[in-house]
């Protein structure tokens, strides 16, 4: 047995990210675990100059501070072994990035501005952060986040610290360091660095579960870059396109031409549009087709369509040959913001929706917003139910933007930049939560806000027919908010605000005429039942979700009856 | 954000295992990566006493050496941070185990005696290992392995180094250290330590993929301990038993009484015995039944039966509610030694066997050898096809034992200890390979020895009817061996020896009358096809498998025609 060790294993971990993302705390844990020194570049600045970064910025201005910081970063970058926690802006200078990348595994601690603002409110040293001082730290953080995101995308590793305790974040980093540091550092072109050469290739968001890691591209014209994107994520075999009758009519030719033009072989299978296709019977048809086509494990399945296609084709990809590579190409508002991200795939049973499924992360999500134009208005609008949900549970600034632009967004006439920004932020929220908890053992449950009642409504109304998923979620969120108000968790004002924004998008706030008992019965069969008790996600405020298993049954029944009462 | 770090994170990694398992090599890699010192207790002995362990054993005898070694172990155990590589026998003394467990994460490097012997032959310092000197190091290692296994089961972590390069083994250890060291060390009763109080609870083998970790219990009377075993692996909800008409007749009452007696609620569903039940249609029936039963994610599915039930019930467990806990209770030779271990679950399509499936590791495998008595002789015997396969690809001493005891084993009248020993060793080989490569990205492919042709035979003959799986594998191994001989890889003698042992177990060496073209066509549809090329596992010798994608098609056709020619 020969040793085969590389000459210099990586003995430096560098933490980058916005002020307040937890770099010092996580860095301290890493340093303790490894027995390595912790170097905080802000402390190093203070040591070398006798004044803190805050003092220097106040007295000499930010540009002077950046110059001083650069020297500290270069000094820190020489040390091994070491854990290095950088100041929030230290990674912006290309020279600093290069210095830190020379020996270090660069880890980007990623959280939403909302989460960071919440952390800062709870931290004693918030006054030491001059760049985010002021009345509206969330908006300031939002702006910093937008400015710095491109630089952070050069990190070796994204660590979604959203809702993660620092111990878990440290363990995630150590895991990657232990198993992949040398590989990640030796790649000539890393996933996160795709955009170093071409900004158009930088993904809008990234899922990194520690096991699986994939880009999410969102925007106009993405499908025309499909062959290039497929190559970027390592698809080298044939591509089996699964889509539905509506979608293929609008986009099939363009996709087929793009794939043909790039010399990518494959075949396609079209199922009838609608939830009725999300069954084991249709999955069986697809299996037989793949068997006829002699599909292999290195070939890929391309799911082009809305949530139904993503779930169905994703489930087939998860199970055929015990798993094939999957590319999600969502074409609806709902799928782009929710269903296509996170690896949940499933088919329905007569007894309930999504009862048979798997967790199967895609190799990439490619969301071309141009496809939205071809959808009927109601399908376009319903997806905003999930977007609003993301904002309600995780991102107050996004909620404000949705309120501000509700008119143009709901009418389908938004400024393209507004649409791209809203979708990117919504998809990123989903990606962050999924990255932290890919198999729904904890945090991910918050994404079920509104879903406990929504699934009951969908089942009771004959899902896919009377209520589209996003519409049912809107009604379900109103139910959950009423429960929260009744339990004394939530202010009436937030309930009213939630109702206003849903109404502004043309989403329903109630489900008149659906039988309450059928809803309640269906809810009891849901996957969210634990030990026979219904599980609810409730809000204490915008951005503050809690999980509750103890909502009294009679309160649930009363609220559901209220939702279905004809007004 | 508060720090919440534990007071003393684990900063000591201890490697134990047989001489030659790779402790020094892996230890050196760990020490380099972490920047910690490496303490080799054999070196420490030499430093303190001026003579090497080999010299001390030769001059003063093993007991005197053990006393000296004990002092060195206690000295090493005080050091942090440190990586400690122990001598092969250092972990046998309870006092040494206690000392090493105080600060260290104890990692057991596990490989078969065959693998270790191969490594030692390749290593320059083999002469320094007096305990395994002599003509037949493999048999000596087999004996040491049997003696020491109970002590090694006290480790915090099993690391299957079978076929793993040292870098990968080190990464696996670092991963666990990074993510789980404190949790593993703080458990009052660890999985591997289950037997500390009661030897009957020590599992015969363990799968540890780094993600999933579960015990394999094998032996007489295991099913009577079912409720206790379920509790040990954390099953707290209802138990849904899936079995077939034959098995339930023989064992249903006993199981039902055991579960009822322990107050474990649940229900059962019985499918017709035979491969014809391994379909999507029957899976659909099972889904509907689980939905009626309001099964939840915390409930468990108990698969009681042969390979068909394990695959079918396992696939349902993998997909219902996106995954439920699964207990494999194999009742056939084949399932105990092969199908129930490793998480491969599937159903068949008309186009081919196992084309739809998943990787879903069970929570436990509970193999009660008493159930074998109720099987018809042919079903009992066929499973030895997989046992012999494990011996051929991985374990020369096991092959010798199979040859020695073929008469009584094949007749179904073995000494119970011989049966338990053979099954335990075979299951352990499977567990080792699966642990190293749970999703068949590399090493695990060697388990497909004989399977390329076997799947073709099963499909062509109408699988489950004319050829049982183990019989088809026997024929397939003969085909693979002939290909290897024709390619100049394998000696004719090994081919003859393989034929002799298969024949001694009453297994077929050919498949007269099955249409060769049908076999060849079915082979081309198999999951083992890569880029249109058939993949073969071939032997260079007993215990030396290689993967080959370059077997000429006409040679394959010629060999297959030879296998089906009526003699």
Short mmCIF file of N, CA, C and O in Angstrom, two decimals, chain A residues 455-534:
data_model
loop_
_atom_site.label_atom_id
_atom_site.label_comp_id
_atom_site.label_asym_id
_atom_site.label_seq_id
_atom_site.Cartn_x
_atom_site.Cartn_y
_atom_site.Cartn_z
N UNK A 455 -53.19 21.43 0.95
CA UNK A 455 -53.29 20.06 0.43
C UNK A 455 -54.68 19.48 0.68
O UNK A 455 -55.21 18.74 -0.14
N UNK A 456 -55.27 19.85 1.80
CA UNK A 456 -56.64 19.41 2.07
C UNK A 456 -57.62 19.98 1.04
O UNK A 456 -58.49 19.27 0.52
N UNK A 457 -57.44 21.27 0.73
CA UNK A 457 -58.33 21.91 -0.25
C UNK A 457 -58.16 21.26 -1.62
O UNK A 457 -59.13 20.93 -2.31
N UNK A 458 -56.90 21.05 -2.01
CA UNK A 458 -56.65 20.45 -3.33
C UNK A 458 -57.28 19.07 -3.45
O UNK A 458 -57.87 18.72 -4.47
N UNK A 459 -57.12 18.27 -2.39
CA UNK A 459 -57.68 16.92 -2.43
C UNK A 459 -59.20 16.97 -2.44
O UNK A 459 -59.86 16.27 -3.22
N UNK A 460 -59.76 17.83 -1.61
CA UNK A 460 -61.22 17.88 -1.48
C UNK A 460 -61.86 18.45 -2.74
O UNK A 460 -62.97 18.07 -3.12
N UNK A 461 -61.17 19.36 -3.40
CA UNK A 461 -61.76 20.01 -4.57
C UNK A 461 -61.44 19.24 -5.85
O UNK A 461 -61.86 19.65 -6.93
N UNK A 462 -60.72 18.11 -5.71
CA UNK A 462 -60.27 17.42 -6.92
C UNK A 462 -59.10 18.19 -7.46
O UNK A 462 -59.28 19.13 -8.22
N UNK A 463 -57.90 17.82 -7.03
CA UNK A 463 -56.79 18.75 -7.23
C UNK A 463 -56.47 19.00 -8.70
O UNK A 463 -56.62 18.15 -9.55
N UNK A 464 -56.04 20.21 -8.91
CA UNK A 464 -55.70 20.61 -10.26
C UNK A 464 -56.91 21.16 -11.01
O UNK A 464 -56.77 21.79 -12.04
N UNK A 465 -58.09 20.90 -10.49
CA UNK A 465 -59.27 21.35 -11.22
C UNK A 465 -59.78 22.68 -10.68
O UNK A 465 -59.65 23.70 -11.33
N UNK A 466 -60.31 22.64 -9.49
CA UNK A 466 -60.92 23.85 -8.97
C UNK A 466 -59.89 24.85 -8.43
O UNK A 466 -60.06 26.04 -8.58
N UNK A 467 -58.87 24.32 -7.78
CA UNK A 467 -57.85 25.20 -7.22
C UNK A 467 -56.49 24.80 -7.74
O UNK A 467 -56.07 23.66 -7.59
N UNK A 468 -55.81 25.72 -8.35
CA UNK A 468 -54.41 25.48 -8.68
C UNK A 468 -53.61 25.50 -7.38
O UNK A 468 -54.04 26.09 -6.39
N UNK A 469 -52.43 24.87 -7.42
CA UNK A 469 -51.68 24.71 -6.17
C UNK A 469 -51.40 26.05 -5.48
O UNK A 469 -51.64 26.20 -4.28
N UNK A 470 -50.92 27.02 -6.25
CA UNK A 470 -50.60 28.31 -5.66
C UNK A 470 -51.83 29.01 -5.09
O UNK A 470 -51.74 29.73 -4.09
N UNK A 471 -52.97 28.78 -5.71
CA UNK A 471 -54.22 29.35 -5.19
C UNK A 471 -54.59 28.69 -3.86
O UNK A 471 -54.96 29.36 -2.89
N UNK A 472 -54.47 27.36 -3.83
CA UNK A 472 -54.78 26.65 -2.58
C UNK A 472 -53.82 27.08 -1.47
O UNK A 472 -54.22 27.21 -0.30
N UNK A 473 -52.57 27.33 -1.84
CA UNK A 473 -51.59 27.78 -0.84
C UNK A 473 -52.00 29.16 -0.31
O UNK A 473 -51.86 29.44 0.88
N UNK A 474 -52.48 30.01 -1.20
CA UNK A 474 -52.92 31.34 -0.76
C UNK A 474 -54.03 31.20 0.28
O UNK A 474 -53.99 31.82 1.35
N UNK A 475 -55.01 30.36 -0.02
CA UNK A 475 -56.10 30.15 0.94
C UNK A 475 -55.55 29.52 2.22
O UNK A 475 -55.91 29.92 3.34
N UNK A 476 -54.65 28.55 2.05
CA UNK A 476 -54.06 27.88 3.22
C UNK A 476 -53.28 28.84 4.09
O UNK A 476 -53.30 28.74 5.33
N UNK A 477 -52.59 29.79 3.47
CA UNK A 477 -51.84 30.77 4.26
C UNK A 477 -52.81 31.65 5.05
O UNK A 477 -52.54 32.02 6.19
N UNK A 478 -53.94 31.98 4.43
CA UNK A 478 -54.94 32.78 5.17
C UNK A 478 -55.44 31.98 6.37
O UNK A 478 -55.60 32.52 7.48
N UNK A 479 -55.66 30.65 6.17
CA UNK A 479 -56.08 29.82 7.29
C UNK A 479 -55.02 29.79 8.38
O UNK A 479 -55.32 29.96 9.57
N UNK A 480 -53.76 29.59 7.97
CA UNK A 480 -52.68 29.51 8.96
C UNK A 480 -52.55 30.83 9.71
O UNK A 480 -52.32 30.85 10.93
N UNK A 481 -52.70 31.94 8.99
CA UNK A 481 -52.56 33.23 9.65
C UNK A 481 -53.69 33.46 10.64
O UNK A 481 -53.49 34.01 11.73
N UNK A 482 -54.89 33.00 10.27
CA UNK A 482 -56.01 33.15 11.22
C UNK A 482 -55.78 32.31 12.46
O UNK A 482 -56.07 32.74 13.57
N UNK A 483 -55.27 31.10 12.26
CA UNK A 483 -54.95 30.26 13.42
C UNK A 483 -53.92 30.97 14.30
O UNK A 483 -54.06 31.01 15.53
N UNK A 484 -52.89 31.54 13.66
CA UNK A 484 -51.85 32.22 14.43
C UNK A 484 -52.41 33.40 15.21
O UNK A 484 -52.04 33.65 16.36
N UNK A 485 -53.30 34.13 14.57
CA UNK A 485 -53.93 35.27 15.28
C UNK A 485 -54.73 34.77 16.48
O UNK A 485 -54.62 35.29 17.59
N UNK A 486 -55.51 33.70 16.24
CA UNK A 486 -56.34 33.17 17.32
C UNK A 486 -55.51 32.62 18.47
O UNK A 486 -55.93 32.65 19.63
N UNK A 487 -54.31 32.10 18.14
CA UNK A 487 -53.43 31.59 19.20
C UNK A 487 -52.63 32.70 19.86
O UNK A 487 -51.82 32.45 20.75
N UNK A 488 -52.84 33.93 19.41
CA UNK A 488 -52.13 35.06 20.02
C UNK A 488 -50.68 35.18 19.56
O UNK A 488 -49.89 35.89 20.17
N UNK A 489 -50.33 34.49 18.45
CA UNK A 489 -48.95 34.56 17.96
C UNK A 489 -48.74 35.75 17.04
O UNK A 489 -47.65 36.32 16.98
N UNK A 490 -49.77 36.10 16.29
CA UNK A 490 -49.59 37.03 15.16
C UNK A 490 -50.54 38.23 15.32
O UNK A 490 -51.68 38.08 15.75
N UNK A 491 -50.04 39.39 14.96
CA UNK A 491 -50.88 40.59 14.96
C UNK A 491 -51.91 40.54 13.83
O UNK A 491 -51.58 40.11 12.72
N UNK A 492 -53.09 41.06 14.11
CA UNK A 492 -54.13 41.19 13.08
C UNK A 492 -53.61 41.94 11.86
O UNK A 492 -53.97 41.65 10.73
N UNK A 493 -52.72 42.91 12.11
CA UNK A 493 -52.23 43.74 11.00
C UNK A 493 -51.48 42.93 9.95
O UNK A 493 -51.58 43.19 8.75
N UNK A 494 -50.69 41.95 10.44
CA UNK A 494 -49.93 41.15 9.48
C UNK A 494 -50.88 40.27 8.68
O UNK A 494 -50.72 40.09 7.47
N UNK A 495 -51.91 39.75 9.37
CA UNK A 495 -52.94 38.99 8.67
C UNK A 495 -53.56 39.84 7.55
O UNK A 495 -53.70 39.39 6.40
N UNK A 496 -53.89 41.08 7.88
CA UNK A 496 -54.51 41.96 6.88
C UNK A 496 -53.54 42.25 5.74
O UNK A 496 -53.91 42.24 4.56
N UNK A 497 -52.27 42.46 6.09
CA UNK A 497 -51.27 42.76 5.07
C UNK A 497 -51.09 41.57 4.13
O UNK A 497 -50.99 41.72 2.91
N UNK A 498 -51.05 40.38 4.71
CA UNK A 498 -50.95 39.16 3.89
C UNK A 498 -52.14 39.06 2.94
O UNK A 498 -51.98 38.77 1.75
N UNK A 499 -53.32 39.32 3.46
CA UNK A 499 -54.51 39.28 2.62
C UNK A 499 -54.43 40.29 1.49
O UNK A 499 -54.76 39.99 0.34
N UNK A 500 -53.95 41.47 1.81
CA UNK A 500 -53.86 42.53 0.79
C UNK A 500 -52.93 42.14 -0.35
O UNK A 500 -53.24 42.34 -1.53
N UNK A 501 -51.76 41.60 0.00
CA UNK A 501 -50.80 41.30 -1.06
C UNK A 501 -51.30 40.12 -1.90
O UNK A 501 -51.16 40.12 -3.13
N UNK A 502 -51.91 39.14 -1.26
CA UNK A 502 -52.46 38.01 -2.05
C UNK A 502 -53.54 38.52 -2.99
O UNK A 502 -53.59 38.14 -4.17
N UNK A 503 -54.42 39.39 -2.48
CA UNK A 503 -55.51 39.92 -3.29
C UNK A 503 -54.96 40.74 -4.46
O UNK A 503 -55.45 40.66 -5.59
N UNK A 504 -53.88 41.48 -4.18
CA UNK A 504 -53.29 42.30 -5.24
C UNK A 504 -52.78 41.46 -6.40
O UNK A 504 -52.68 41.93 -7.53
N UNK A 505 -52.43 40.21 -6.10
CA UNK A 505 -51.98 39.30 -7.17
C UNK A 505 -53.13 38.48 -7.73
O UNK A 505 -52.91 37.54 -8.49
N UNK A 506 -54.34 38.81 -7.31
CA UNK A 506 -55.49 38.09 -7.84
C UNK A 506 -55.64 36.69 -7.27
O UNK A 506 -56.29 35.83 -7.89
N UNK A 507 -55.03 36.44 -6.13
CA UNK A 507 -55.11 35.10 -5.54
C UNK A 507 -56.28 35.05 -4.56
O UNK A 507 -56.62 36.05 -3.92
N UNK A 508 -56.92 33.89 -4.44
CA UNK A 508 -58.09 33.78 -3.57
C UNK A 508 -57.71 33.76 -2.09
O UNK A 508 -56.64 33.28 -1.73
N UNK A 509 -58.60 34.30 -1.27
CA UNK A 509 -58.38 34.28 0.18
C UNK A 509 -59.28 33.27 0.86
O UNK A 509 -59.17 33.04 2.07
N UNK A 510 -60.19 32.69 0.11
CA UNK A 510 -61.09 31.71 0.69
C UNK A 510 -61.46 30.70 -0.39
O UNK A 510 -61.12 30.88 -1.57
N UNK A 511 -62.13 29.62 0.03
CA UNK A 511 -62.48 28.55 -0.91
C UNK A 511 -63.95 28.23 -0.76
O UNK A 511 -64.32 27.14 -0.33
N UNK A 512 -64.82 29.18 -1.11
CA UNK A 512 -66.24 28.98 -0.86
C UNK A 512 -66.78 27.74 -1.56
O UNK A 512 -66.46 27.49 -2.72
N UNK A 513 -67.56 26.98 -0.81
CA UNK A 513 -68.23 25.85 -1.42
C UNK A 513 -67.51 24.52 -1.33
O UNK A 513 -68.10 23.47 -1.52
N UNK A 514 -66.19 24.53 -1.06
CA UNK A 514 -65.50 23.25 -0.92
C UNK A 514 -65.93 22.64 0.43
O UNK A 514 -65.95 23.33 1.44
N UNK A 515 -66.29 21.35 0.45
CA UNK A 515 -66.81 20.77 1.70
C UNK A 515 -65.74 20.74 2.80
O UNK A 515 -64.68 20.15 2.61
N UNK A 516 -66.03 21.35 3.93
CA UNK A 516 -65.06 21.45 5.02
C UNK A 516 -64.63 20.08 5.52
O UNK A 516 -63.45 19.83 5.79
N UNK A 517 -65.59 19.15 5.62
CA UNK A 517 -65.23 17.84 6.15
C UNK A 517 -64.27 17.10 5.22
O UNK A 517 -63.36 16.40 5.68
N UNK A 518 -64.46 17.27 3.94
CA UNK A 518 -63.54 16.62 2.98
C UNK A 518 -62.14 17.20 3.13
O UNK A 518 -61.14 16.49 3.07
N UNK A 519 -62.05 18.52 3.32
CA UNK A 519 -60.73 19.14 3.54
C UNK A 519 -60.09 18.57 4.79
O UNK A 519 -58.92 18.15 4.78
N UNK A 520 -60.85 18.52 5.87
CA UNK A 520 -60.28 18.06 7.14
C UNK A 520 -59.86 16.60 7.06
O UNK A 520 -58.80 16.21 7.57
N UNK A 521 -60.66 15.77 6.39
CA UNK A 521 -60.27 14.37 6.23
C UNK A 521 -58.99 14.22 5.43
O UNK A 521 -58.10 13.45 5.79
N UNK A 522 -58.90 14.94 4.33
CA UNK A 522 -57.71 14.85 3.48
C UNK A 522 -56.47 15.33 4.23
O UNK A 522 -55.37 14.78 4.08
N UNK A 523 -56.64 16.35 5.06
CA UNK A 523 -55.49 16.86 5.82
C UNK A 523 -54.90 15.77 6.73
O UNK A 523 -53.70 15.72 6.94
N UNK A 524 -55.76 14.91 7.23
CA UNK A 524 -55.28 13.88 8.16
C UNK A 524 -54.45 12.80 7.48
O UNK A 524 -53.75 12.05 8.13
N UNK A 525 -54.54 12.73 6.15
CA UNK A 525 -53.77 11.71 5.43
C UNK A 525 -52.42 12.25 4.96
O UNK A 525 -51.58 11.53 4.43
N UNK A 526 -52.19 13.52 5.19
CA UNK A 526 -51.03 14.17 4.60
C UNK A 526 -49.72 13.68 5.22
O UNK A 526 -49.69 13.17 6.33
N UNK A 527 -48.63 13.86 4.45
CA UNK A 527 -47.31 13.50 4.96
C UNK A 527 -46.93 14.34 6.17
O UNK A 527 -46.02 14.00 6.91
N UNK A 528 -47.60 15.48 6.34
CA UNK A 528 -47.23 16.35 7.45
C UNK A 528 -47.85 15.92 8.77
O UNK A 528 -47.65 16.57 9.79
N UNK A 529 -48.61 14.82 8.75
CA UNK A 529 -49.14 14.30 10.00
C UNK A 529 -48.03 13.57 10.75
O UNK A 529 -47.31 12.76 10.18
N UNK A 530 -47.82 13.90 12.01
CA UNK A 530 -46.81 13.23 12.82
C UNK A 530 -47.49 12.70 14.07
O UNK A 530 -48.11 13.46 14.83
N UNK A 531 -47.39 11.38 14.25
CA UNK A 531 -48.02 10.72 15.40
C UNK A 531 -49.50 11.11 15.47
O UNK A 531 -50.04 11.36 16.55
N UNK A 532 -50.13 11.16 14.30
CA UNK A 532 -51.56 11.44 14.27
C UNK A 532 -51.91 12.91 14.46
O UNK A 532 -53.08 13.29 14.41
N UNK A 533 -50.92 13.79 14.66
CA UNK A 533 -51.22 15.21 14.89
C UNK A 533 -50.87 16.02 13.65
O UNK A 533 -49.84 15.80 13.02
N UNK A 534 -51.71 16.98 13.35
CA UNK A 534 -51.44 17.87 12.23
C UNK A 534 -50.29 18.81 12.58
O UNK A 534 -50.21 19.32 13.70
#
